[in-house]
Coordinates of C-alpha atoms and ligand atoms in Angstrom, one line a residue:
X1 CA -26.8 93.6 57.7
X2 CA -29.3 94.1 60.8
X3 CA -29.2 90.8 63.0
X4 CA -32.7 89.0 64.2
X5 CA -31.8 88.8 67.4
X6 CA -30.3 92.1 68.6
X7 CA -31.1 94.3 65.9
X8 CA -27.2 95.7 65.6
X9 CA -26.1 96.2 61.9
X10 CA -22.8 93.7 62.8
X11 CA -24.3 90.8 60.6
X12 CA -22.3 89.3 57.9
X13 CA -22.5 86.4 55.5
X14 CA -20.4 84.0 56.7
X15 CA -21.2 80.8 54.3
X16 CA -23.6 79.9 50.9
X17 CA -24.7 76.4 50.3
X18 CA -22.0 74.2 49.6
X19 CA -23.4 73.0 45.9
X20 CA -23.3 76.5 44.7
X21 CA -27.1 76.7 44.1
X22 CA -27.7 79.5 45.8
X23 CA -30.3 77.5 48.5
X24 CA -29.1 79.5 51.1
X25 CA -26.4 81.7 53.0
X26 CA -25.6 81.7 56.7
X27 CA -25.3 85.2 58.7
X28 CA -23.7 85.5 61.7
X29 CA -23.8 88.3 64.0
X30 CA -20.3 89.6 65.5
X31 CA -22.5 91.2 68.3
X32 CA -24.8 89.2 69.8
X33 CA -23.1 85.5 68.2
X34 CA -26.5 84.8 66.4
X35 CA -26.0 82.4 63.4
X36 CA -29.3 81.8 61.2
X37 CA -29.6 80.6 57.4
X38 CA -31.9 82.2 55.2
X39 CA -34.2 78.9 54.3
X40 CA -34.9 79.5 58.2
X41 CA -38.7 80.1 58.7
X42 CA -40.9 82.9 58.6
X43 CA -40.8 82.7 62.5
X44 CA -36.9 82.8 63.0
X45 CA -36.2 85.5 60.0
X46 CA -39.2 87.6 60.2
X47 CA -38.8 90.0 62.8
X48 CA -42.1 90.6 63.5
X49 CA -42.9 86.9 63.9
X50 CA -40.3 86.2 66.2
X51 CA -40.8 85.2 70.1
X52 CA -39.5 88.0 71.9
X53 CA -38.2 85.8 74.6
X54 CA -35.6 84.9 72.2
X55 CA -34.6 88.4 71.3
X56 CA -31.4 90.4 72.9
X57 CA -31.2 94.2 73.2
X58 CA -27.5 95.9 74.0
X59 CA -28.2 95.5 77.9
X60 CA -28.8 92.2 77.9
X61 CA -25.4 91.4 76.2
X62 CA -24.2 93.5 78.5
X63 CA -24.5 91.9 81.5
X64 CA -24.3 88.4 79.9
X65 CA -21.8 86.5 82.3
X66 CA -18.3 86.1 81.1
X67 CA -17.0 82.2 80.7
X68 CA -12.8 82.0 81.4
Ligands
ZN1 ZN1 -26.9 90.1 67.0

């Protein structure tokens, strides 16, 4: 699955909702580390309707500083 945030196809469902209803399902990202759940809202899982100050292309993870 394409991720919001950096656009990579390296999204996977990770988790459903616990009571088995279907409610939801977390994605995670194995590229940029971007979590969401689909109940989100329209402005954090449309991509058109999200801030672009929260977005991430490949360059940006890039250079993202390494923690050891
Ligand atoms: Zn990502």
């Amino acid at each position: 699955m394409k991720c919001l945030r950096c656009g990579n196809d390296t999204a996977e469902k990770v988790a459903d909702a616990p009571d088995g209803s279907g409610a939801w399902e977390v994605y995670a990202c194995s590229t940029c580390h971007y979590n969401w759940r689909t109940s989100e809202q329209d402005y954090i899982l449309d991509p058109a309707k999200r801030d672009p100050r929260f977005q991430m292309t490949n360059e940006d993870i890039a250079h993202l500083g390494r923690f050891v």
